[in-house]
Amino acid sequence: MPVSTFNEPEKYVYQNGFNSYHESEAIEGALPLAANSPQQPPYGLYAEKLSGTAFTAPRHENQQSWLYRILPASAHSPFEAREHATFNTNPENRPGQAIHQIPNQLRWDPFDIDESVDWVHGLHLIAGAGDPTMKTGIGMYIYAAGRSMDPHQAFYSADGDFLIVPQHGVLDIQTELGRLLVRPNEICVIPRGIRYRVNLASGPIRGYILELYQGHFQLPELGPIGSNCLANARDFQAPVAYFDEDTDTEWSLLSKFAGHLFEAKQNHTPFDVVAWHGLYYPYKYDLGRFNTIGSISFDHPDPSIFTVLTAQSEHPGTAVADFVIFPPRWLVAEDTFRPPWYHRNTMSEFMGLIHGQYDAKTGGGFQAAGASLHNVMSAHGPDATTHEKASGATLQPMKVGEGSMAFMFESCLMVGVTDWGIKKCAKVQEDYNEESWIPLKPHFKRPEAVAEHRQNGAKDVPGEIGDLKQVPHWT
C-alpha cells in the first residue's frame, strides 16, 4: 500500500483535501448558518476572523478562516520581550547577528538532541535569506528537544508558515483548530499566526523546519503530467475542531515576532475554538503517499519531479521555496548514469535525511539527522564512491531508496549560514570535499589517431573541399 508504516498509531481523525474549504464543529450547531458574524453566535461564542492573506487577495489565493471560540485571541496582557540576547531567528544580516554567505559546499554530522529544552527553545536557525519584517525570504531550522512544552503554554510564529519535517520522535500538536499527530515520514504545515502547543508523544524529538516568510505553500503545477500524481490533494489531512474549556488558569503565550521571542499572559486557554470554517488551517501529509514520476527511457530527469509543495516567487516557475523528496522508486533508464548528474544550480539546495541512505551519497558522510547545503552555483553531485558504482553498474530495472527518505529545501535565494550553523553546533564536516569529490579520477583518453583540425574546421588533406590550399577556388 502507498502509505507509511508508523511505530506510533494514529489517534486523531482528520478532514481530507489540500486547499479545500473545510468546516468543523466540536458541538453540533456551533457553526452559524449562512452568516459568519451573527449578532449572537451560537452558545454564546465569539466570532473571530483569522486572515492568512489580504482581504482583497485574488479568490484563488485567498486564505481566511472564521473561528467560534469561548474568548477572543485578543484577551491577553501586552507582550513583553523575552530572551532577546539568546533567541534570534531572523536571518537578516544585522550588526552582532552574523550571517555567513559561503560559496563552499557544506555538510553537517547528525545534530544532537538537547533533552533539557522544549519545542520553543529547541529551535535553531541554521540558514536563511531575507527578512520576516518585510515578508520576504525563508528560514531553515533544526529543532531538537527532550521536553514537552509547559501544559499552560502556547506558541506561534508571526514571521511565517512552519513546514515541519520530523526525523526522530513524534509530535503531538494541539492547535487552535484541532489536534495533529506528526511522525517521521510525515510533514506538517502550521501557517503564520496559528497558536499551538507541542507535546512529545514518545520521547525526544528532532527534525527540520522550513519557515516561509512570503506567501503560502501550494501544490506544484503538473503540466504534461496531467491531473494526478506527485502529492495528490486528497492525501493532505486537516484537523477537526477540538476545544478545552478553561477560563481560570494563567497561560503563557509565546510569540516569535521578527525573529525574537515575546511573551504575554492570559487567564484562559488559547485552545477554546469550538467550531471553525475556512481555507486557513494547519495540515499534515504522509510522504509515503507520494506518487513518484521518473524516466522510462533514458536520462535522469530534473529533481523538480519530486516536488511535494512549492511557494513561487513573482516569476512563475521560480520558487522562493520548494520542498522536494527522494522516496523509494524504480530506476529503469537505459544507457544512463542513473544517480543525479554533477551540476551547478542557480538555486540553493539544503538537504536532509530522515532515515536510511540517500542513493546519491553512499560514502557514509550524509547521515540521518545530518544535512548539507549547496548554495547558489556551488558545484556538487554524487560522491566518488557512488560515481564508480553507478558508472559500472549493470543497468537492470532496480529499486533504489528502499527504507530511505531524503528531502531538499530548495530556493532561488542565496542562503546565508548563521553563527550557530557554522560554529556553535560543532557539526560541520571539514573534510566534505576531500571525502566526496577530491577522490574523483580522470578517465579521459584521447583516441589513438586524431586528425589535426585548422581554425576553419577543415582537415588538412590535399585537394579536399575546405582545404586551405584550395582557397580561393573554394570559399
Coordinates of C-alpha atoms in Angstrom, one line a residue:
M1 CA 0.0 0.0 0.0
P2 CA 1.3 3.5 -0.8
V3 CA 1.3 4.6 2.8
S4 CA 4.0 4.7 5.5
T5 CA 4.2 2.1 8.3
F6 CA 4.4 4.0 11.6
N7 CA 5.5 2.8 15.0
E8 CA 3.1 5.2 16.7
P9 CA -0.5 4.5 15.8
E10 CA -2.8 7.4 14.7
K11 CA -5.1 8.6 17.4
Y12 CA -6.9 11.5 15.8
V13 CA -9.4 11.9 12.9
Y14 CA -9.0 14.4 10.1
Q15 CA -10.6 16.1 7.1
N16 CA -9.0 15.3 3.8
G17 CA -8.0 17.7 1.0
F18 CA -5.4 20.3 0.1
N19 CA -6.6 23.9 0.0
S20 CA -10.1 22.6 0.4
Y21 CA -12.8 24.6 2.1
H22 CA -13.3 22.8 5.4
E23 CA -15.8 23.3 8.3
S24 CA -15.8 21.5 11.6
E25 CA -17.7 21.8 14.9
A26 CA -16.9 20.0 18.2
I27 CA -20.5 20.7 19.3
E28 CA -23.3 20.3 16.9
G29 CA -24.8 23.6 16.0
A30 CA -21.8 25.7 17.0
L31 CA -21.3 26.9 13.4
P32 CA -23.8 29.7 12.5
L33 CA -25.8 29.1 9.3
A34 CA -25.0 31.3 6.4
A35 CA -23.8 34.4 8.4
N36 CA -20.2 34.5 9.5
S37 CA -20.7 37.0 12.3
P38 CA -24.2 36.9 13.6
Q39 CA -25.2 39.4 16.4
Q40 CA -25.2 36.5 18.8
P41 CA -23.2 33.4 17.7
P42 CA -24.5 30.0 18.9
Y43 CA -23.8 29.0 22.5
G44 CA -22.5 32.5 23.4
L45 CA -19.3 32.1 21.4
Y46 CA -17.2 34.9 20.0
A47 CA -16.8 35.1 16.2
E48 CA -13.2 35.8 15.1
K49 CA -11.7 36.0 11.6
L50 CA -8.3 34.6 11.0
S51 CA -6.7 36.1 7.8
G52 CA -3.8 34.4 6.2
T53 CA -3.9 36.7 3.1
A54 CA -5.1 40.2 2.5
F55 CA -8.8 40.6 2.3
T56 CA -8.6 41.6 -1.3
A57 CA -6.2 38.8 -2.5
P58 CA -7.5 37.0 -5.6
R59 CA -10.0 34.4 -4.9
H60 CA -7.7 31.5 -5.9
E61 CA -5.1 32.8 -3.4
N62 CA -7.3 34.0 -0.6
Q63 CA -6.9 32.1 2.7
Q64 CA -9.2 33.1 5.6
S65 CA -11.0 31.2 8.3
W66 CA -13.8 32.0 10.8
L67 CA -13.3 30.7 14.4
Y68 CA -16.0 30.5 17.0
R69 CA -14.4 30.5 20.4
I70 CA -15.1 30.9 24.1
L71 CA -12.9 34.1 24.4
P72 CA -11.2 36.1 21.6
A73 CA -7.5 35.7 21.0
S74 CA -7.0 39.4 21.8
A75 CA -7.8 38.8 25.5
H76 CA -4.2 38.8 26.9
S77 CA -1.8 41.2 28.6
P78 CA 0.7 43.2 26.5
F79 CA 3.6 41.2 25.0
E80 CA 7.0 41.8 26.6
A81 CA 10.4 41.0 25.2
R82 CA 11.8 37.7 26.4
E83 CA 15.3 36.3 25.9
H84 CA 16.3 38.7 23.1
A85 CA 20.0 38.1 23.7
T86 CA 19.8 34.4 23.1
F87 CA 16.7 33.8 21.0
N88 CA 17.3 35.2 17.5
T89 CA 15.9 33.5 14.4
N90 CA 16.0 36.4 12.0
P91 CA 18.3 35.7 9.0
E92 CA 18.7 39.4 8.1
N93 CA 22.4 40.4 8.4
R94 CA 22.5 42.9 11.2
P95 CA 25.3 44.1 13.5
G96 CA 26.0 41.4 16.0
Q97 CA 23.8 38.9 14.1
A98 CA 26.3 37.5 11.7
I99 CA 25.2 35.7 8.6
H100 CA 27.9 34.0 6.6
Q101 CA 27.5 33.9 2.8
I102 CA 29.7 31.0 1.8
P103 CA 30.3 29.5 -1.7
N104 CA 31.7 26.3 -0.2
Q105 CA 29.8 23.1 -0.2
L106 CA 28.8 22.4 3.4
R107 CA 27.7 19.2 5.2
W108 CA 26.8 18.6 8.8
D109 CA 27.0 15.5 11.0
P110 CA 23.8 14.5 12.8
F111 CA 22.6 17.2 15.1
D112 CA 22.4 16.5 18.9
I113 CA 19.2 16.4 20.9
D114 CA 19.1 18.7 23.9
E115 CA 16.9 16.9 26.3
S116 CA 16.8 19.9 28.7
V117 CA 14.7 22.1 26.3
D118 CA 11.2 22.2 24.9
W119 CA 10.0 22.9 21.3
V120 CA 10.4 26.7 21.5
H121 CA 14.0 26.6 22.9
G122 CA 14.9 23.7 20.7
L123 CA 14.6 25.8 17.5
H124 CA 17.9 26.7 15.8
L125 CA 18.1 28.8 12.7
I126 CA 20.9 27.2 10.6
A127 CA 20.5 29.2 7.4
G128 CA 18.2 31.6 5.7
A129 CA 17.7 34.6 3.4
G130 CA 15.5 37.7 3.5
D131 CA 13.7 39.4 6.4
P132 CA 10.4 38.4 8.0
T133 CA 9.7 42.0 8.8
M134 CA 9.5 42.6 5.0
K135 CA 7.7 39.3 4.5
T136 CA 10.5 38.1 2.1
G137 CA 12.6 35.0 2.1
I138 CA 12.9 31.8 4.2
G139 CA 14.5 30.4 7.3
M140 CA 15.9 26.9 7.6
Y141 CA 15.9 25.3 11.1
I142 CA 17.0 22.3 13.1
Y143 CA 14.7 21.5 16.0
A144 CA 15.8 19.2 18.8
A145 CA 14.2 18.9 22.2
G146 CA 13.6 16.5 25.0
R147 CA 10.7 18.0 26.9
S148 CA 7.1 18.8 26.1
M149 CA 6.0 22.4 26.3
D150 CA 4.6 23.6 29.6
P151 CA 0.9 22.4 29.9
H152 CA -0.2 26.0 30.1
Q153 CA 1.9 27.5 27.3
A154 CA 1.2 28.1 23.6
F155 CA 3.4 29.4 20.8
Y156 CA 3.0 31.0 17.4
S157 CA 5.2 32.5 14.7
A158 CA 4.1 35.8 13.3
D159 CA 7.0 35.6 10.9
G160 CA 5.9 32.8 8.5
D161 CA 4.5 29.4 7.8
F162 CA 6.3 26.4 9.5
L163 CA 6.9 23.4 7.3
I164 CA 7.9 20.8 9.9
V165 CA 9.8 17.6 8.8
P166 CA 10.2 15.2 11.8
Q167 CA 13.3 12.9 11.8
H168 CA 13.1 11.4 15.2
G169 CA 10.3 11.2 17.7
V170 CA 6.6 12.0 17.5
L171 CA 5.0 15.5 17.7
D172 CA 1.5 15.6 19.3
I173 CA 0.5 19.1 18.3
Q174 CA -2.5 20.8 19.8
T175 CA -3.5 23.8 17.6
E176 CA -6.4 26.2 17.9
L177 CA -8.2 24.4 15.1
G178 CA -7.6 20.8 16.4
R179 CA -5.0 18.2 17.0
L180 CA -2.4 16.6 14.8
L181 CA -0.1 13.6 15.4
V182 CA 3.0 14.1 13.2
R183 CA 5.5 11.2 12.9
P184 CA 8.8 10.7 11.0
N185 CA 7.9 10.3 7.3
E186 CA 5.1 12.8 7.7
I187 CA 5.3 16.5 7.3
C188 CA 3.2 19.2 8.9
V189 CA 2.5 22.8 7.9
I190 CA 1.4 25.3 10.6
P191 CA 0.5 28.6 9.0
R192 CA 1.6 32.0 10.3
G193 CA -0.1 33.1 13.4
I194 CA -1.9 29.9 14.4
R195 CA -1.3 29.1 18.1
Y196 CA -0.2 25.7 19.1
R197 CA 1.5 23.6 21.7
V198 CA 3.9 20.6 21.1
N199 CA 3.7 17.6 23.4
L200 CA 6.3 14.8 23.0
A201 CA 4.3 11.7 22.4
S202 CA 7.2 9.1 22.7
G203 CA 10.3 10.8 24.0
P204 CA 12.8 13.3 22.5
I205 CA 12.3 14.8 19.1
R206 CA 14.5 16.1 16.3
G207 CA 13.9 17.3 12.7
Y208 CA 13.9 20.1 10.2
I209 CA 11.8 23.2 9.6
L210 CA 11.4 25.4 6.5
E211 CA 9.8 28.7 7.5
L212 CA 8.3 30.6 4.6
Y213 CA 8.1 34.4 5.2
Q214 CA 6.2 35.2 1.9
G215 CA 3.0 33.7 0.6
H216 CA 1.9 30.1 1.4
F217 CA 2.8 26.6 0.2
Q218 CA 0.9 25.3 -2.8
L219 CA 0.9 22.1 -4.8
P220 CA 3.1 22.4 -7.9
E221 CA 1.6 22.6 -11.3
L222 CA 1.6 19.3 -13.1
G223 CA 1.8 20.4 -16.7
P224 CA 2.1 17.5 -19.2
I225 CA 2.0 15.0 -16.2
G226 CA -1.8 15.6 -16.2
S227 CA -4.2 15.9 -13.3
N228 CA -2.8 13.4 -10.9
C229 CA 0.5 12.1 -9.4
L230 CA 3.2 13.6 -7.2
A231 CA 1.3 14.7 -4.0
N232 CA -2.4 14.2 -4.6
A233 CA -4.7 16.8 -2.9
R234 CA -6.9 14.1 -1.3
D235 CA -4.0 12.9 0.8
F236 CA -3.5 16.0 2.9
Q237 CA -5.2 16.0 6.3
A238 CA -6.6 18.9 8.3
P239 CA -7.7 18.7 11.9
V240 CA -11.2 18.6 13.2
A241 CA -12.4 21.1 15.9
Y242 CA -11.3 20.2 19.4
F243 CA -11.5 22.6 22.4
D244 CA -10.6 22.9 26.0
E245 CA -12.8 24.9 28.5
D246 CA -10.5 26.7 30.9
T247 CA -11.1 30.4 32.0
D248 CA -9.5 30.2 35.4
T249 CA -5.8 29.2 34.7
E250 CA -2.9 31.5 33.8
W251 CA -1.5 30.8 30.4
S252 CA 1.7 31.9 28.8
L253 CA 1.5 32.9 25.1
L254 CA 4.9 33.0 23.3
S255 CA 5.3 34.8 20.0
K256 CA 8.1 34.6 17.5
F257 CA 8.0 38.1 16.1
A258 CA 10.7 39.5 13.8
G259 CA 12.8 36.5 14.9
H260 CA 12.7 37.4 18.6
L261 CA 10.7 35.9 21.4
F262 CA 7.9 37.8 23.2
E263 CA 5.6 36.7 26.0
A264 CA 2.0 37.6 27.1
K265 CA -0.2 36.3 29.9
Q266 CA -3.8 35.4 29.7
N267 CA -6.3 33.8 32.2
H268 CA -7.8 31.4 29.7
T269 CA -6.7 28.7 27.3
P270 CA -6.0 29.6 23.7
F271 CA -7.4 26.3 22.6
D272 CA -11.0 27.2 23.0
V273 CA -12.2 27.1 19.4
V274 CA -15.5 25.2 19.4
A275 CA -16.0 25.4 15.6
W276 CA -14.4 26.8 12.5
H277 CA -14.7 27.0 8.8
G278 CA -12.4 28.3 6.0
L279 CA -9.3 27.8 4.0
Y280 CA -6.6 28.8 6.6
Y281 CA -5.7 25.9 8.8
P282 CA -2.8 23.5 9.7
Y283 CA -2.4 20.2 7.8
K284 CA -0.2 17.2 7.5
Y285 CA 0.8 14.8 4.8
D286 CA 2.3 11.2 4.7
L287 CA 5.3 11.2 2.4
G288 CA 4.7 7.5 1.8
R289 CA 1.7 8.6 -0.3
F290 CA 3.8 10.5 -2.8
N291 CA 3.3 9.1 -6.4
T292 CA 6.7 9.2 -7.9
I293 CA 7.3 10.0 -11.6
G294 CA 10.5 9.1 -13.4
S295 CA 12.2 8.3 -16.7
I296 CA 11.2 5.1 -18.5
S297 CA 13.6 5.6 -21.5
F298 CA 16.9 7.4 -20.9
D299 CA 18.5 10.2 -18.8
H300 CA 18.0 11.3 -15.2
P301 CA 15.2 13.9 -15.1
D302 CA 15.3 17.1 -13.2
P303 CA 14.6 16.8 -9.4
S304 CA 11.6 19.1 -9.8
I305 CA 9.5 16.0 -10.5
F306 CA 9.9 15.2 -6.8
T307 CA 8.3 18.4 -5.6
V308 CA 5.7 18.0 -2.8
L309 CA 5.0 21.6 -2.1
T310 CA 6.1 24.9 -3.6
A311 CA 6.0 28.6 -2.9
Q312 CA 6.5 30.6 -6.1
S313 CA 8.3 33.9 -6.4
E314 CA 7.0 36.8 -8.6
H315 CA 8.4 34.8 -11.6
P316 CA 6.3 31.8 -12.3
G317 CA 8.4 28.6 -12.3
T318 CA 11.0 30.1 -9.9
A319 CA 10.4 29.1 -6.3
V320 CA 11.2 31.0 -3.2
A321 CA 10.9 27.6 -1.6
D322 CA 10.4 24.1 -2.9
F323 CA 10.0 21.0 -0.6
V324 CA 11.4 18.1 -2.6
I325 CA 11.7 14.4 -1.5
F326 CA 13.6 11.4 -2.8
P327 CA 11.5 8.4 -1.9
P328 CA 11.8 4.7 -2.8
R329 CA 11.4 4.4 -6.6
W330 CA 12.3 2.2 -9.6
L331 CA 15.1 3.1 -12.0
V332 CA 14.8 1.7 -15.5
A333 CA 16.5 4.2 -17.7
E334 CA 18.7 2.6 -20.4
D335 CA 22.4 3.6 -21.1
T336 CA 22.1 6.3 -18.4
F337 CA 24.1 7.4 -15.4
R338 CA 21.2 6.9 -13.0
P339 CA 22.2 9.0 -9.9
P340 CA 21.8 12.8 -10.1
W341 CA 24.3 14.3 -12.6
Y342 CA 27.0 16.7 -11.5
H343 CA 25.6 20.2 -11.6
R344 CA 25.8 23.8 -10.6
N345 CA 22.5 25.4 -9.9
T346 CA 21.1 29.0 -9.7
M347 CA 19.0 27.6 -6.8
S348 CA 20.3 26.9 -3.3
E349 CA 19.8 23.3 -2.1
F350 CA 19.6 22.3 1.6
M351 CA 19.3 18.6 2.0
G352 CA 18.4 16.4 5.0
L353 CA 17.9 12.7 5.6
I354 CA 15.0 11.4 7.6
H355 CA 16.1 7.7 7.6
G356 CA 18.1 5.2 5.5
Q357 CA 20.8 6.0 3.0
Y358 CA 20.4 8.5 0.1
D359 CA 21.3 6.7 -3.1
A360 CA 23.4 9.6 -4.5
K361 CA 25.6 9.7 -1.3
T362 CA 26.7 6.2 -0.4
G363 CA 30.0 7.1 1.1
G364 CA 28.6 7.3 4.6
G365 CA 29.1 11.0 5.3
F366 CA 25.5 12.0 4.6
Q367 CA 23.7 10.6 7.6
A368 CA 20.2 10.6 9.0
A369 CA 19.6 13.8 11.1
G370 CA 22.5 15.5 9.3
A371 CA 22.3 18.0 6.5
S372 CA 24.1 19.6 3.5
L373 CA 24.0 22.9 1.8
H374 CA 25.0 23.6 -1.8
N375 CA 24.5 27.3 -2.3
V376 CA 23.9 29.2 -5.5
M377 CA 26.3 27.9 -8.2
S378 CA 28.2 25.7 -5.8
A379 CA 29.2 22.6 -7.8
H380 CA 28.1 19.3 -6.4
G381 CA 26.9 15.8 -7.4
P382 CA 27.4 12.1 -6.5
D383 CA 30.5 11.3 -4.3
A384 CA 33.3 9.3 -5.8
T385 CA 32.1 6.0 -4.4
T386 CA 28.7 6.5 -5.9
H387 CA 30.1 7.5 -9.3
E388 CA 32.3 4.4 -9.5
K389 CA 29.4 2.1 -8.7
A390 CA 26.9 3.8 -11.0
S391 CA 29.3 4.0 -13.9
G392 CA 29.9 0.3 -14.0
A393 CA 26.6 -1.0 -12.8
T394 CA 24.6 -3.5 -14.8
L395 CA 21.5 -1.5 -15.9
Q396 CA 18.8 -3.8 -15.0
P397 CA 15.5 -2.4 -13.5
M398 CA 16.2 -1.7 -9.9
K399 CA 14.5 -0.2 -6.9
V400 CA 16.5 2.4 -5.0
G401 CA 15.9 4.2 -1.7
E402 CA 14.1 1.4 0.0
G403 CA 13.9 2.2 3.7
S404 CA 15.1 5.7 2.9
M405 CA 13.7 9.2 2.7
A406 CA 15.9 12.2 1.8
F407 CA 14.5 15.6 1.2
M408 CA 15.5 19.0 -0.1
F409 CA 14.6 22.6 0.8
E410 CA 15.3 24.4 -2.5
S411 CA 15.2 28.2 -3.0
C412 CA 16.1 30.8 -5.7
L413 CA 17.6 32.9 -2.9
M414 CA 21.3 32.9 -1.8
V415 CA 21.2 31.3 1.6
G416 CA 23.4 32.6 4.4
V417 CA 24.5 30.4 7.3
T418 CA 24.2 31.5 10.9
D419 CA 26.8 31.5 13.6
W420 CA 25.1 28.5 15.1
G421 CA 25.1 26.7 11.8
I422 CA 28.8 27.3 11.0
K423 CA 30.3 27.3 14.5
K424 CA 28.2 26.7 17.6
C425 CA 26.6 23.5 16.5
A426 CA 30.1 22.0 16.0
K427 CA 28.8 19.6 13.3
V428 CA 30.3 21.0 10.1
Q429 CA 32.3 18.3 8.3
E430 CA 35.6 19.9 7.4
D431 CA 36.5 17.0 5.1
Y432 CA 33.3 17.1 3.0
N433 CA 35.1 17.9 -0.3
E434 CA 38.1 15.7 0.4
E435 CA 35.8 12.8 1.0
S436 CA 33.3 13.4 -1.7
W437 CA 34.9 14.8 -4.8
I438 CA 38.6 15.1 -4.4
P439 CA 39.0 11.3 -4.9
L440 CA 37.3 11.5 -8.4
K441 CA 39.8 10.3 -11.0
P442 CA 40.1 11.4 -14.6
H443 CA 39.0 8.8 -17.1
F444 CA 39.6 10.8 -20.3
K445 CA 41.5 9.0 -23.0
R446 CA 42.4 10.5 -26.4
P447 CA 41.7 8.4 -29.4
E448 CA 44.9 6.8 -30.8
A449 CA 44.7 8.7 -34.1
V450 CA 43.4 12.3 -34.1
A451 CA 43.4 14.3 -37.3
E452 CA 44.6 17.9 -36.9
H453 CA 42.0 20.5 -37.5
R454 CA 42.6 24.0 -38.7
Q455 CA 40.8 27.0 -37.4
N456 CA 38.1 26.7 -40.1
G457 CA 37.5 23.1 -39.0
A458 CA 38.8 21.6 -42.3
K459 CA 41.0 18.6 -42.4
D460 CA 44.5 19.1 -43.8
V461 CA 44.1 16.7 -46.7
P462 CA 45.3 17.9 -50.1
G463 CA 42.5 18.5 -52.6
E464 CA 39.7 18.0 -50.1
I465 CA 36.8 20.5 -50.1
G466 CA 37.5 23.1 -47.5
D467 CA 41.3 22.6 -47.6
L468 CA 43.1 25.9 -47.1
K469 CA 45.3 25.1 -50.1
Q470 CA 42.3 25.3 -52.4
V471 CA 41.4 28.9 -51.5
P472 CA 40.2 31.0 -53.3
H473 CA 38.8 28.2 -55.6
W474 CA 36.7 27.0 -52.6
T475 CA 35.1 29.8 -50.5

